[in-house]
PDB file of C-alpha atoms in Angstrom:
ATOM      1  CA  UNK G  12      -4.578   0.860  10.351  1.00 88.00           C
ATOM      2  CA  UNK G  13      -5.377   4.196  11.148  1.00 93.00           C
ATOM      3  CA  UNK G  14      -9.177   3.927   9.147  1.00 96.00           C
ATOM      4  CA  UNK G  15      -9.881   0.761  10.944  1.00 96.00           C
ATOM      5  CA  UNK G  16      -8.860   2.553  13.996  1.00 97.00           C
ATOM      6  CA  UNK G  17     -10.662   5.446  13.607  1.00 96.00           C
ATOM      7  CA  UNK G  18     -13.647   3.701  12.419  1.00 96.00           C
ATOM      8  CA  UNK G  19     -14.077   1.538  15.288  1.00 97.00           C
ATOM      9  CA  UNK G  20     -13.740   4.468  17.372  1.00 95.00           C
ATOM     10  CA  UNK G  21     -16.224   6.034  16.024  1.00 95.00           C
ATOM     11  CA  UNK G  22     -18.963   2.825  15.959  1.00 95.00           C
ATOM     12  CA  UNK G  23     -18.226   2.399  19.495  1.00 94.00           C
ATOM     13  CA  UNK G  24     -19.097   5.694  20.251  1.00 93.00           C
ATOM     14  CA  UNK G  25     -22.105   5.672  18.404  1.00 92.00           C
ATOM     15  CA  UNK G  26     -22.998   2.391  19.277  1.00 93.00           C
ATOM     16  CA  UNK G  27     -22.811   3.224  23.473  1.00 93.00           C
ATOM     17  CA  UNK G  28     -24.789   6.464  22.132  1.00 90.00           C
ATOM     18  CA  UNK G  29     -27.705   5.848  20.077  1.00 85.00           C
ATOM     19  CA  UNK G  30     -29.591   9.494  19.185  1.00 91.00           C
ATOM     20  CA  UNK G  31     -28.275  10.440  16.176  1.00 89.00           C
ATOM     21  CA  UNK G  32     -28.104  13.972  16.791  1.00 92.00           C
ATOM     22  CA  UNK G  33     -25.436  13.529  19.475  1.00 92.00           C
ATOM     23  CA  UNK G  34     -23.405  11.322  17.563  1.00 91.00           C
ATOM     24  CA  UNK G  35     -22.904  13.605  14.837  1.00 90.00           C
ATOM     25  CA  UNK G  36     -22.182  16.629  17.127  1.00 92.00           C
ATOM     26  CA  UNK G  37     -19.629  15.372  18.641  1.00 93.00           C
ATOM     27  CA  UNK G  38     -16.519  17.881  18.513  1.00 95.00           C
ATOM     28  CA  UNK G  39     -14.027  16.586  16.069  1.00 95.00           C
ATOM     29  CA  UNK G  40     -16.670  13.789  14.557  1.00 95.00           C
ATOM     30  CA  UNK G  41     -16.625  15.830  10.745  1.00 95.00           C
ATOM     31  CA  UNK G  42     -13.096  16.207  10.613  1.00 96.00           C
ATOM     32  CA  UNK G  43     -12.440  12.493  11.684  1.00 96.00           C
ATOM     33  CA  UNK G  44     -14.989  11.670   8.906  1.00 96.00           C
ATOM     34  CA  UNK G  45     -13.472  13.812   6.822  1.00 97.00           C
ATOM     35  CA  UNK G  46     -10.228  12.541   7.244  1.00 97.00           C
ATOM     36  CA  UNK G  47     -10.845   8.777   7.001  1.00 97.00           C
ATOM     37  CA  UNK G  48     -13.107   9.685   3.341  1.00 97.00           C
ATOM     38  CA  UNK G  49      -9.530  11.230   2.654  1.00 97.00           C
ATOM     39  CA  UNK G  50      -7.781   8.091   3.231  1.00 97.00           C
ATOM     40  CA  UNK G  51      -9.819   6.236   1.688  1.00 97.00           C
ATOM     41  CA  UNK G  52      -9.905   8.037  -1.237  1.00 98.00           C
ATOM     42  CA  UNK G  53      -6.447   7.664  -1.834  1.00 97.00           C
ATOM     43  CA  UNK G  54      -6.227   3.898  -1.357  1.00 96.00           C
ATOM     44  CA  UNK G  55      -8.992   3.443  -3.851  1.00 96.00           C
ATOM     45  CA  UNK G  56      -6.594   5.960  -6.372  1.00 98.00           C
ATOM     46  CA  UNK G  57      -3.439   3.580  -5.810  1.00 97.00           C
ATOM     47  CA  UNK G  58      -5.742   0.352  -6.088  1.00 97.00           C
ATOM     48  CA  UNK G  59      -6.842   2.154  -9.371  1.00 96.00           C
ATOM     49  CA  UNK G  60      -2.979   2.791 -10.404  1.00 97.00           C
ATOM     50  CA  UNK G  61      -2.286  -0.994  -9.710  1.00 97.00           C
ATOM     51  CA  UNK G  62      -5.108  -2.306 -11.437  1.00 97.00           C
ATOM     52  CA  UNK G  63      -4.001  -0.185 -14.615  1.00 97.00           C
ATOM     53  CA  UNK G  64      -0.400  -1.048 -14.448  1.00 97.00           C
ATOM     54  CA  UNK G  65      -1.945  -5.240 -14.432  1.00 96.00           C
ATOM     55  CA  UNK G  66      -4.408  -4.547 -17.164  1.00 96.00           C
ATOM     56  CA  UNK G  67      -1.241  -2.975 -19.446  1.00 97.00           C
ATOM     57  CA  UNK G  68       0.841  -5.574 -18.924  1.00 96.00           C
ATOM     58  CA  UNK G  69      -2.055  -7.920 -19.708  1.00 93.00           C
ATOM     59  CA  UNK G  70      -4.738  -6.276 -21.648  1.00 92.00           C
ATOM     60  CA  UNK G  71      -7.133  -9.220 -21.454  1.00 90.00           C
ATOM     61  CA  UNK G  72      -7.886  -8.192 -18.239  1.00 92.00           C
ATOM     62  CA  UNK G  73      -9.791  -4.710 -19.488  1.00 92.00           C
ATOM     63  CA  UNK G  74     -12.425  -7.216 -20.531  1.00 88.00           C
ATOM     64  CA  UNK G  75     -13.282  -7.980 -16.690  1.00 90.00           C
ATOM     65  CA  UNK G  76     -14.172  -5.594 -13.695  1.00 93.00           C
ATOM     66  CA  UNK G  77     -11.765  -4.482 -11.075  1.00 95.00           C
ATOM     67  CA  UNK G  78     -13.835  -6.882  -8.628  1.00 94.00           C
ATOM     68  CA  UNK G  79     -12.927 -10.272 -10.994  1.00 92.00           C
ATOM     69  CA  UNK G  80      -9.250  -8.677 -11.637  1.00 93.00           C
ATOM     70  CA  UNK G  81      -8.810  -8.469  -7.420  1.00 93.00           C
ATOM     71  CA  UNK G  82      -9.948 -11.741  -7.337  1.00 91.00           C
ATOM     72  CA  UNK G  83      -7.664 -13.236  -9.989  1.00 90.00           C
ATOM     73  CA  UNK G  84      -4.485 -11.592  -8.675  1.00 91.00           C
ATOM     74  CA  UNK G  85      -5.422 -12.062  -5.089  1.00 91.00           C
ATOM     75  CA  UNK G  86      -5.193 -15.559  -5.498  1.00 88.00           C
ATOM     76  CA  UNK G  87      -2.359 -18.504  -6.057  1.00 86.00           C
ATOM     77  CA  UNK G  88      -5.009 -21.346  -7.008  1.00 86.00           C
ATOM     78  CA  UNK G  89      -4.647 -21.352 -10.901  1.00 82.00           C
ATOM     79  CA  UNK G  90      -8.431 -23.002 -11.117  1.00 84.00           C
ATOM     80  CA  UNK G  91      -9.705 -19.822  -9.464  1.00 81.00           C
ATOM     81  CA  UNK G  92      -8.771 -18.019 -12.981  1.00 84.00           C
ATOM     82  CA  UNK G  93     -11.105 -20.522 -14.845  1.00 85.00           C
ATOM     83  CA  UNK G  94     -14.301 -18.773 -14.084  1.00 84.00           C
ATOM     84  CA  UNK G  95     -12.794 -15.467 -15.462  1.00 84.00           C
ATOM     85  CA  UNK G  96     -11.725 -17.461 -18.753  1.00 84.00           C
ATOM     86  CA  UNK G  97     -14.951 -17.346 -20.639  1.00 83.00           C
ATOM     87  CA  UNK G  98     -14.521 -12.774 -19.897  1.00 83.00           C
ATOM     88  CA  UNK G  99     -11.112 -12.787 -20.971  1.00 83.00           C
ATOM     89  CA  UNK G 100     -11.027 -14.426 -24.333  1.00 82.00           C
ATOM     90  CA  UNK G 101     -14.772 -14.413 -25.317  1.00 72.00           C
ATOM     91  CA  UNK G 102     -14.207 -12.505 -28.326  1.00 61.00           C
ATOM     92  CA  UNK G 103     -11.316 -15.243 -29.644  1.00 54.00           C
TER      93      UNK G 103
END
């Protein structure tokens, strides 16, 4: 919540103020940037550490990218897995 949050802060400030120059000078912009990289960087680490703990339990799914993975776990439709199907046992 707080990225979003941030974020949008910050696009609404830039978008009311459109020279570039200003928009970057504002005081505190670098360390709300800063922070929010931060953030992000650790959601994409515990995505990572999810991801890993899936493909262990299932190692068919190190044949497929984290993208196709997120998609097959972020679903309930078993058909949606079909497409993946072909990655996951093409060597059988």
């Amino acid at each position: 919540d707080r990225i979003d949050r941030d974020f949008k802060e910050i696009m609404e400030d830039t978008s009311k103020n459109t020279n570039i120059l200003e928009c970057c000078s504002v005081k505190g912009r670098l360390e709300k940037l800063q922070d929010i990289f931060e953030l992000l960087e650790r959601c994409q680490k515990s995505l990572s550490d999810y991801l890993d703990v899936k493909r262990n339990a299932f190692p068919r799914f190190f044949y497929i990218s984290d993208d196709e993975l997120l998609s097959i776990l972020g679903t309930s439709d078993p058909t949606s897995v079909q497409e993946h199907m072909l990655k996951l046992y093409d060597n059988c």
